[in-house]
Coordinates of C-alpha atoms in Angstrom, one line a residue:
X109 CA 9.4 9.0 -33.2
X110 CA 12.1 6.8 -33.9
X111 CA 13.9 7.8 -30.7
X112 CA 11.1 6.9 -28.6
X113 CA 12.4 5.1 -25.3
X114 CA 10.3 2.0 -24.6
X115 CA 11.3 -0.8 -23.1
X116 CA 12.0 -4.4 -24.5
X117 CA 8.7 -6.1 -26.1
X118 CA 7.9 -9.1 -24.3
X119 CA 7.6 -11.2 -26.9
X120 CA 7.3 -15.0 -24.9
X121 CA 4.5 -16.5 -23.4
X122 CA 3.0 -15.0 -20.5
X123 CA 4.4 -16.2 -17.0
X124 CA 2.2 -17.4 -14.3
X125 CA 2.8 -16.8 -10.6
X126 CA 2.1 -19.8 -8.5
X127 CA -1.5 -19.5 -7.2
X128 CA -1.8 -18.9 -3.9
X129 CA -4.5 -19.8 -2.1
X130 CA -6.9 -16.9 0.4
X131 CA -7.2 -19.6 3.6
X132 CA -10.6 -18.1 4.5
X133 CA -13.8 -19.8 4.9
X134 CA -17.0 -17.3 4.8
X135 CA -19.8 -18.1 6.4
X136 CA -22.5 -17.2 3.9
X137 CA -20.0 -14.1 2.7
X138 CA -20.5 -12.8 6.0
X139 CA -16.6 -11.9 6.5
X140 CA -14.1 -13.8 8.9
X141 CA -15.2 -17.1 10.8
X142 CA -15.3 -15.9 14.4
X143 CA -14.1 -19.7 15.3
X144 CA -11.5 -19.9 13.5
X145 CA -10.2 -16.7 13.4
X146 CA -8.9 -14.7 10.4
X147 CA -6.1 -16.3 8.0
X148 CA -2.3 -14.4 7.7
X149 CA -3.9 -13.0 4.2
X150 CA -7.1 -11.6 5.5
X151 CA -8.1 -8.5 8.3
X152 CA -11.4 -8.0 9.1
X153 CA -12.6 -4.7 9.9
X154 CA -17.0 -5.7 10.7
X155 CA -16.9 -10.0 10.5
X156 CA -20.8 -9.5 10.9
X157 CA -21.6 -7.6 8.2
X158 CA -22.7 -9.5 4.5
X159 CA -21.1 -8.0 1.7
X160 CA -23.1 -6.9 -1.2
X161 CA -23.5 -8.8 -4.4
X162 CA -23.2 -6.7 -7.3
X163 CA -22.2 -9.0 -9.8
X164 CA -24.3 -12.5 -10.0
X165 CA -26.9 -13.4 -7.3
X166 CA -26.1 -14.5 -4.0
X167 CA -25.4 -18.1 -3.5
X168 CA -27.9 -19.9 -1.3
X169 CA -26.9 -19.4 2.3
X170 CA -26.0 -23.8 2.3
X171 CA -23.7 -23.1 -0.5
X172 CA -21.3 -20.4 0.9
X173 CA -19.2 -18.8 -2.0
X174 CA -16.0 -19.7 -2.6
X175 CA -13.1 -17.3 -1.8
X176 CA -10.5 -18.3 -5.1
X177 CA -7.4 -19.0 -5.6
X178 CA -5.3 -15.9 -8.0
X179 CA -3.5 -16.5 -10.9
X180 CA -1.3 -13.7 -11.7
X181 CA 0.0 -13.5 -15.3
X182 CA 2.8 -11.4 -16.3
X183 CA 1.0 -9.9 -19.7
X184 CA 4.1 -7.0 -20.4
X185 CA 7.4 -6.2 -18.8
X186 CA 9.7 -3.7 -19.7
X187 CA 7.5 -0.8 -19.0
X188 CA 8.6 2.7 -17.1
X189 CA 5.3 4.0 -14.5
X190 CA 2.3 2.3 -16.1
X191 CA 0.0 4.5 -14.8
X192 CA -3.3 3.5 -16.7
X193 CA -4.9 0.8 -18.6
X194 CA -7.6 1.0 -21.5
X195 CA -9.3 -1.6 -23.4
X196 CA -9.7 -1.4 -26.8
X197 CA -12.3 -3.7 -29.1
X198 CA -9.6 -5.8 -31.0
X199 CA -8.5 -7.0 -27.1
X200 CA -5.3 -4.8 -27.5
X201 CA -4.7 -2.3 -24.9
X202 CA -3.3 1.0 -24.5
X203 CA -1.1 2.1 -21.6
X204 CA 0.0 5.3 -20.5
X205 CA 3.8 5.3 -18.9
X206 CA 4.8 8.6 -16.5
X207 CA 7.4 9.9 -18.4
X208 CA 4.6 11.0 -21.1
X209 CA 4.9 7.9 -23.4
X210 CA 2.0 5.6 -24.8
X211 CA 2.2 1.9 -25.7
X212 CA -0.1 -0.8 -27.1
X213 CA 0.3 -4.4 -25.8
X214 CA -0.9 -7.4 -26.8
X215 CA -0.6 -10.6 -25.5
X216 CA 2.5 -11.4 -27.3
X217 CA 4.5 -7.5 -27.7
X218 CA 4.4 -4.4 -26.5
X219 CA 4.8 -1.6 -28.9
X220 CA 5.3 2.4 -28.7
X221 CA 2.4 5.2 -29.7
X222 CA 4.0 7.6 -32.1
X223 CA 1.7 11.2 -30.4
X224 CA 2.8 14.3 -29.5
X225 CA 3.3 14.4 -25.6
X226 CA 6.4 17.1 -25.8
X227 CA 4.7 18.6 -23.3
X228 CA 4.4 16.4 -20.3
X229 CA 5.9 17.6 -17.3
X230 CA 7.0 14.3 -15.9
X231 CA 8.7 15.5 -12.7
X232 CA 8.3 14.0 -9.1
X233 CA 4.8 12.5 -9.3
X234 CA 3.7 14.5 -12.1
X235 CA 3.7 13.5 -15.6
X236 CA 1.1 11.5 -18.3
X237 CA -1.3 9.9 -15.5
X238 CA -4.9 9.1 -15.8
X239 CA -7.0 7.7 -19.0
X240 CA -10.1 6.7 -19.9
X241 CA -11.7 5.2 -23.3
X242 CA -14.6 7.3 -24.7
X243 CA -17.7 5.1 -24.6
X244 CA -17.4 5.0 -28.2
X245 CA -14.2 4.7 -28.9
X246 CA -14.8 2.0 -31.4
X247 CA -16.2 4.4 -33.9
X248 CA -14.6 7.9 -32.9
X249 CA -10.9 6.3 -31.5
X250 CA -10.7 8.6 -28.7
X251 CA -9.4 8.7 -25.3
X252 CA -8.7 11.2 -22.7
X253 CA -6.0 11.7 -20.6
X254 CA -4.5 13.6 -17.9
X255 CA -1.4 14.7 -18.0
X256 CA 0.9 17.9 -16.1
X257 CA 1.4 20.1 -18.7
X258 CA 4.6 22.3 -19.6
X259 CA 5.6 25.3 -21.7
X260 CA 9.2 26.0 -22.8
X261 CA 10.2 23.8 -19.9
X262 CA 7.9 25.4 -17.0
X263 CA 5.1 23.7 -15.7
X264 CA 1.6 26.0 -16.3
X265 CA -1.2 23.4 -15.6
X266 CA -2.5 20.2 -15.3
X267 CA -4.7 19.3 -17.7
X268 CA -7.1 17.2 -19.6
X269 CA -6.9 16.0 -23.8
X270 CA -8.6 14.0 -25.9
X271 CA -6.8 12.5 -28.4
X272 CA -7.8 9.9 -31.7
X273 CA -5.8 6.7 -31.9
X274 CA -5.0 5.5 -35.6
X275 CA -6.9 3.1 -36.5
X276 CA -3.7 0.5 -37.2
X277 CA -2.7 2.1 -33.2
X278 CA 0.8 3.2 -34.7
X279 CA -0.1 6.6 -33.7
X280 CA -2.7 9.1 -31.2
X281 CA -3.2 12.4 -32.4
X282 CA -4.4 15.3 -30.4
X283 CA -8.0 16.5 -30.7
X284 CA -8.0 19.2 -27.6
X285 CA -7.7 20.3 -24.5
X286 CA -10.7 19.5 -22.8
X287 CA -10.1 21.3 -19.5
X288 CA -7.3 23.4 -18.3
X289 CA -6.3 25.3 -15.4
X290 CA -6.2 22.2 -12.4
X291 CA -3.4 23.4 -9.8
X292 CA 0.4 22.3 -10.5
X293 CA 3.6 22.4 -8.5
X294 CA 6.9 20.9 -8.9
X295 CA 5.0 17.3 -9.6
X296 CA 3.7 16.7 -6.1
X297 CA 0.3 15.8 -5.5
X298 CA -1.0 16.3 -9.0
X299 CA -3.6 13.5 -8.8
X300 CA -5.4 12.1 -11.5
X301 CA -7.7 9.2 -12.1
X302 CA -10.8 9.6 -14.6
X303 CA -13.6 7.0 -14.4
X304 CA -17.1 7.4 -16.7
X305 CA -20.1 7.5 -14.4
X306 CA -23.5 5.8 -15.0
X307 CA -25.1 8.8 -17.0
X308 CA -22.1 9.6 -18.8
X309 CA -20.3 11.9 -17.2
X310 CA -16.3 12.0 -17.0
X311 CA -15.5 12.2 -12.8
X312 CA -11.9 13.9 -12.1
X313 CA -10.0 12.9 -9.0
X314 CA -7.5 15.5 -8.4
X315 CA -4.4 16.1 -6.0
X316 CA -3.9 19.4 -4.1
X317 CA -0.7 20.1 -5.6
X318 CA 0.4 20.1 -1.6
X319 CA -1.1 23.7 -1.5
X320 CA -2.2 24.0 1.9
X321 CA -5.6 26.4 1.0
X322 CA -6.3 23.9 -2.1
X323 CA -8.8 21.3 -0.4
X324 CA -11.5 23.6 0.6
X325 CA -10.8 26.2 -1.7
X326 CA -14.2 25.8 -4.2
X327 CA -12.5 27.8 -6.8
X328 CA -10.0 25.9 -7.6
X329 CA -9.9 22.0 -9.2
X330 CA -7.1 20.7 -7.0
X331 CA -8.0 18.1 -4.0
X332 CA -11.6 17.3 -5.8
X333 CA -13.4 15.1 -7.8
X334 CA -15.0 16.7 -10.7
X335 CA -18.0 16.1 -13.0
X336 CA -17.4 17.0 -16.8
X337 CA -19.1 16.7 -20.0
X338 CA -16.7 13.9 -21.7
X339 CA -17.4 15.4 -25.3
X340 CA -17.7 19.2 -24.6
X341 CA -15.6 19.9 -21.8
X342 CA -18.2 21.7 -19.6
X343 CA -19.4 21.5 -16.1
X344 CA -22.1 18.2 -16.6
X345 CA -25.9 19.6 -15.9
X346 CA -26.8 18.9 -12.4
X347 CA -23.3 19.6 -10.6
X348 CA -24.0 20.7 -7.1
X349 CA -22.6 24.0 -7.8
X350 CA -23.8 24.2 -11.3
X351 CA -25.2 27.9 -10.8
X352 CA -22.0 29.2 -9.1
X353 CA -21.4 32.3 -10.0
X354 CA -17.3 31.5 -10.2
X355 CA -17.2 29.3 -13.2
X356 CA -14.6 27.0 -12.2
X357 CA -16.9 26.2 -8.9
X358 CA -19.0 24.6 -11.5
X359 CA -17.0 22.0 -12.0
X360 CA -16.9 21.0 -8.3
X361 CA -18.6 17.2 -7.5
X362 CA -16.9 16.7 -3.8
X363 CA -13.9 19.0 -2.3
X364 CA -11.6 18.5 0.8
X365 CA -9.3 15.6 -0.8
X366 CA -5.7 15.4 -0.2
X367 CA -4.4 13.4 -3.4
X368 CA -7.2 11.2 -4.9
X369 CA -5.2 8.3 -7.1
X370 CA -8.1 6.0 -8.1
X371 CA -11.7 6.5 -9.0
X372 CA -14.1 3.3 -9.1
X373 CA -17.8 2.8 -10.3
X374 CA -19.5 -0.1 -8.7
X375 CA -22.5 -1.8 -10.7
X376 CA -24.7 0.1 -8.5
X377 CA -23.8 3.1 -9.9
X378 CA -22.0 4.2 -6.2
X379 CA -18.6 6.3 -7.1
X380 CA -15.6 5.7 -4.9
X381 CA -12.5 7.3 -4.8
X382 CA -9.0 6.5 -3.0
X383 CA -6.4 8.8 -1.8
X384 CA -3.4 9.2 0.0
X385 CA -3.0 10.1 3.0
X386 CA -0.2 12.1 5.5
X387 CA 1.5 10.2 7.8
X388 CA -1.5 8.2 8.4
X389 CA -5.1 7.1 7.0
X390 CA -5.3 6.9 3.0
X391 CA -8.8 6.9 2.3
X392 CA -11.1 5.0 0.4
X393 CA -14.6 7.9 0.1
X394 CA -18.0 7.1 -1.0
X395 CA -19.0 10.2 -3.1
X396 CA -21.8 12.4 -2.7
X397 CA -22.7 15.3 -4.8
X398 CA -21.5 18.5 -2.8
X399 CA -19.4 16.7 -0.2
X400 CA -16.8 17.6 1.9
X401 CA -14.4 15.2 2.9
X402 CA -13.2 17.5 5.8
X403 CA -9.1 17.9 4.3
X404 CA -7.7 21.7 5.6
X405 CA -4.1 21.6 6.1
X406 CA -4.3 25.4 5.9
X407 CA -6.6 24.8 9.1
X408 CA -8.7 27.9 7.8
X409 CA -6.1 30.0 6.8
X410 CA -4.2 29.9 10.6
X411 CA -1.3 27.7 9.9
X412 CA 1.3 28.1 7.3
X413 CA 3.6 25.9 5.0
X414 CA 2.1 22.5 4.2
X415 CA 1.7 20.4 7.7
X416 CA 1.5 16.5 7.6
X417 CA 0.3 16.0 10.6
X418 CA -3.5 17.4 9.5
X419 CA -6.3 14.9 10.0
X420 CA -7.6 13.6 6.7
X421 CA -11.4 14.1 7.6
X422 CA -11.3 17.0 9.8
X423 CA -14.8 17.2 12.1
X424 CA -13.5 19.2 14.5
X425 CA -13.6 22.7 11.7
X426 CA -16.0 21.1 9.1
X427 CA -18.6 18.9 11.7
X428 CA -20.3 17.8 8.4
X429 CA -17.5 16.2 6.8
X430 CA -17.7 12.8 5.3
X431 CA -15.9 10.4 7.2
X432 CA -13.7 7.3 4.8
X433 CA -15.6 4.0 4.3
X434 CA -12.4 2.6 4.9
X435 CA -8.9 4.3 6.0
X436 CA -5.2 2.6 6.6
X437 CA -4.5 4.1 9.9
X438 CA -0.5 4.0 10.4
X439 CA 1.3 3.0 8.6
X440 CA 0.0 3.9 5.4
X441 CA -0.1 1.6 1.9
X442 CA -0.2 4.6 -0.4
X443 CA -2.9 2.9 -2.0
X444 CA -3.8 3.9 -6.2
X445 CA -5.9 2.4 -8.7
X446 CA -8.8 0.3 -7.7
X447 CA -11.7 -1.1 -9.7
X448 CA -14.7 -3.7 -8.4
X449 CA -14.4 -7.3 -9.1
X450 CA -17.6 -8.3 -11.2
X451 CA -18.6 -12.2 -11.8
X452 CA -19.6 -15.5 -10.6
X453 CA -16.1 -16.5 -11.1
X454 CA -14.8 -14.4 -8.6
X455 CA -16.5 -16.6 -6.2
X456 CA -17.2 -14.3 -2.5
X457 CA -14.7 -11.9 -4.0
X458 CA -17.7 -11.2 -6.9
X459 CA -18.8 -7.1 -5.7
X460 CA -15.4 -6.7 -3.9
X461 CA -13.4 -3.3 -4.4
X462 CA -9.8 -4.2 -5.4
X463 CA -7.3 -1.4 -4.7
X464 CA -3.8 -1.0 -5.2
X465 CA -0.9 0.1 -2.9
X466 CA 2.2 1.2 -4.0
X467 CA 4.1 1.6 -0.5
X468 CA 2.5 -1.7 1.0
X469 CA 3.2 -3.4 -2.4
X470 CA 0.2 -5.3 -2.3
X471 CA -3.6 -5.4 -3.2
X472 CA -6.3 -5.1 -0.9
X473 CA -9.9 -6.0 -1.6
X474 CA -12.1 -4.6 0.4
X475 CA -16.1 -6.4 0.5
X476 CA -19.2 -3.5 1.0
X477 CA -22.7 -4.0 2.4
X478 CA -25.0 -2.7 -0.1
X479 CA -24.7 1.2 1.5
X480 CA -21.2 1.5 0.7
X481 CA -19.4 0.6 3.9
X482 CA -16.8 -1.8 4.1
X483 CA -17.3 -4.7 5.9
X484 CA -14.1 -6.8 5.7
X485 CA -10.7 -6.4 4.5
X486 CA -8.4 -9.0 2.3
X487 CA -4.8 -9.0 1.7
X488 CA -4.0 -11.9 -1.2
X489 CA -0.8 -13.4 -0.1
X490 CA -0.1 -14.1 -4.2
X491 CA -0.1 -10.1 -4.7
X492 CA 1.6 -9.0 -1.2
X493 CA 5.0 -8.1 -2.2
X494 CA 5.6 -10.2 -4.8
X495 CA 5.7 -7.6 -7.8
X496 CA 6.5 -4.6 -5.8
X497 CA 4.8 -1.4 -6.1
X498 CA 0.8 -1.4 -7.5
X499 CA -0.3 1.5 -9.5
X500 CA -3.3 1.0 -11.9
X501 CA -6.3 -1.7 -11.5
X502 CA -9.3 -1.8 -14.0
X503 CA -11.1 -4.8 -14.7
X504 CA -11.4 -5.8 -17.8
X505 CA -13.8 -7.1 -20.9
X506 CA -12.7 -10.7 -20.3
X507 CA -13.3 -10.6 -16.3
X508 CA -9.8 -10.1 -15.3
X509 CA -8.2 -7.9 -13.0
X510 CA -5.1 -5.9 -14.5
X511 CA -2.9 -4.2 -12.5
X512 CA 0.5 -2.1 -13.3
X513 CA 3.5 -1.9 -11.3
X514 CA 5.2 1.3 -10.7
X515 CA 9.0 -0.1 -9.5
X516 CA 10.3 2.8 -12.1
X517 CA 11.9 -0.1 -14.4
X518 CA 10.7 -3.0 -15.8
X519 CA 7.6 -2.6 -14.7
X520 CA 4.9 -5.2 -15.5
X521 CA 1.7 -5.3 -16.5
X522 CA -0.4 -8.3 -14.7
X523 CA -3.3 -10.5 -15.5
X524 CA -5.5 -11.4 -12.4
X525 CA -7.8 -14.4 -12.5
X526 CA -9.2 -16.6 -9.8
X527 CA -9.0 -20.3 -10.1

């Protein structure tokens, strides 16, 4: 559309934040030196626990890995709410902006997607969100994205659609609605972060919409993750509630979530997801087929309204409940996107979860054992307020980290390498 709103290309060469270097020495990546004591940039939440090595074999315990130093690159300014990153085979990449826009950057300009997104309710945190590449894009073209969805100005859904890029990228076209019907409200809480796991399947994080009764409520798609067929739109065979007889139960992978704003795959094949939290505790969950993560502001129906002051991972009602591999406690960072950081070059960060926080304005990387749980926490002083708000983070083809900003103008997109 010749109207469409972007903003300036960035059209220089990329800028590079001054490295900054992670003052930590691990012991055989076994967390934070109990002599020394932790750096200003690094929290340890279990210094005795190893972290597992997902990406290239352990270094021999006389050669400690390194923790690098991070180069931050500013690859694209001018953007409004990056919310999501793909990669496409000609090392282009295409972004999704809130306010229901698409663009395609390239190391030297960022340019708009000509598709029909009329429909996007982009209100409060609602609008074009999520996004993932089919697995063969580089034949078919398509993607999928999320996106709150609107008729004559109303909001009816939230919803997922695959569309076709072009192949000169000029312009996406829509293919269909792969599933409708996920919970909306005025823009609050709608989620959504889509990740492809291991066997193929398209996972679903999804907000509760701040509907009280939404979490536990297994007929409906808000406050879960969900497991879909990617091509078909169907419940993927082997869903723990596959057989329900309601047919939205079907889609159901884990329930009792507040707001789930990233999704993450680690080589393993272990699913993670990360959510917001109320006053306290975002969440970082290790997924398990038919799990509750223990969420219930409605407290079983007994209190009204939308309370804040719920616990995230309620045992008390639900004594099964999945506790967080790793929560904020108060204050909160309102963490996001988060993706794992794969490759000898990453030195002792190589199998670390790196999630983004919008509040705290920073990233934290977290470093697992090989069950899931998190055994030490890092804070890079070189992305800890220096870009503002941190919204997306995928890894990408090259080994980089890239990460959005959501500041609501001139927002960035960023180029993470360690040195």
């Amino acid at each position: 559309r010749a109207d469409f709103p972007v903003g300036l290309p960035h059209d220089g060469p990329m800028r590079r934040t001054p490295a900054i270097l992670l003052a930590l020495a691990l012991a055989g990546c076994s967390g934070v030196s109990s002599t020394t004591g932790p750096s200003p940039d690094v929290t340890s939440s279990a210094p005795s626990a190893s972290p597992s090595r997902t990406g290239s074999e352990s270094p021999s315990p006389s050669q400690p890995a390194r923790v690098p130093e991070l180069s931050v690159e500013v690859v694209a300014s001018g953007l409004v709410h990056p919310w999501d990153v793909g990669f496409l085979p000609d090392k282009t990449m295409l972004v999704t902006e809130r306010p229901g826009r698409l663009v395609l950057v390239s190391s030297t300009r960022t340019t708009p997607v000509d598709a029909d997104l009329g429909d996007v309710f982009a209100q409060g945190e609602g609008g074009l969100l999520g996004m993932v590449l089919h697995p063969d894009f580089a034949t078919s073209r398509r993607f999928t994205a999320c996106l709150d969805h609107a008729e004559g100005g109303v909001p009816v859904d939230i919803r997922l659609v695959t569309f076709a890029l072009s192949t000169d990228g000029s312009s996406a076209t829509r293919v269909k609605d792969l599933l409708t019907g996920l919970p909306i409200s005025t823009g609050r809480h709608s989620g959504c972060r889509l990740a492809i796991a291991p066997d193929g399947a398209l996972i679903v994080g999804t907000g509760d919409t701040a509907q009280a009764s939404v979490p536990q409520d297994l007929t409906s798609l808000g406050g879960k993750t969900l497991r879909l067929d990617l091509e078909t739109g169907r419940p993927f065979p082997g869903n723990p509630f596959g057989t329900a007889v309601d047919r939205t139960q079907r889609y159901v992978y884990t329930y009792g979530h507040r707001n789930v704003q990233g999704l993450a795959v680690r080589p393993n094949g272990q699913l993670f997801s990360v959510e917001h939290g109320t006053s306290v505790d975002d969440e970082v969950n290790l997924l398990a087929p038919g799990a509750n993560f223990g969420y219930d502001p409605s407290a079983g129906g007994t209190r009204s309204g939308y309370p804040e002051n719920s616990p995230m991972t309620d045992r008390r009602r639900f004594p099964d409940a999945v506790e967080a591999v790793w929560s904020s406690g108060d204050p909160t960072e309102a963490t996001s996107g988060a993706d794992f950081l794969v490759g000898e070059e990453w030195g002792a960060l190589d199998g670390s979860l790196a999630v983004a926080a919008l509040k705290g304005s920073k990233l934290i990387v977290l470093t697992l054992d090989a069950s899931g749980q998190v055994t030490s926490v890092m804070k890079p002083a070189s992305l800890d307020g220096t870009h503002g708000r941190l919204r997306a983070a995928r890894l990408g083809p090259d080994g980089a980290l890239y990460l959005t900003t959501s500041n609501g103008e001139d927002d960035e997109l960023l180029r993470v390498t360690p040195e």
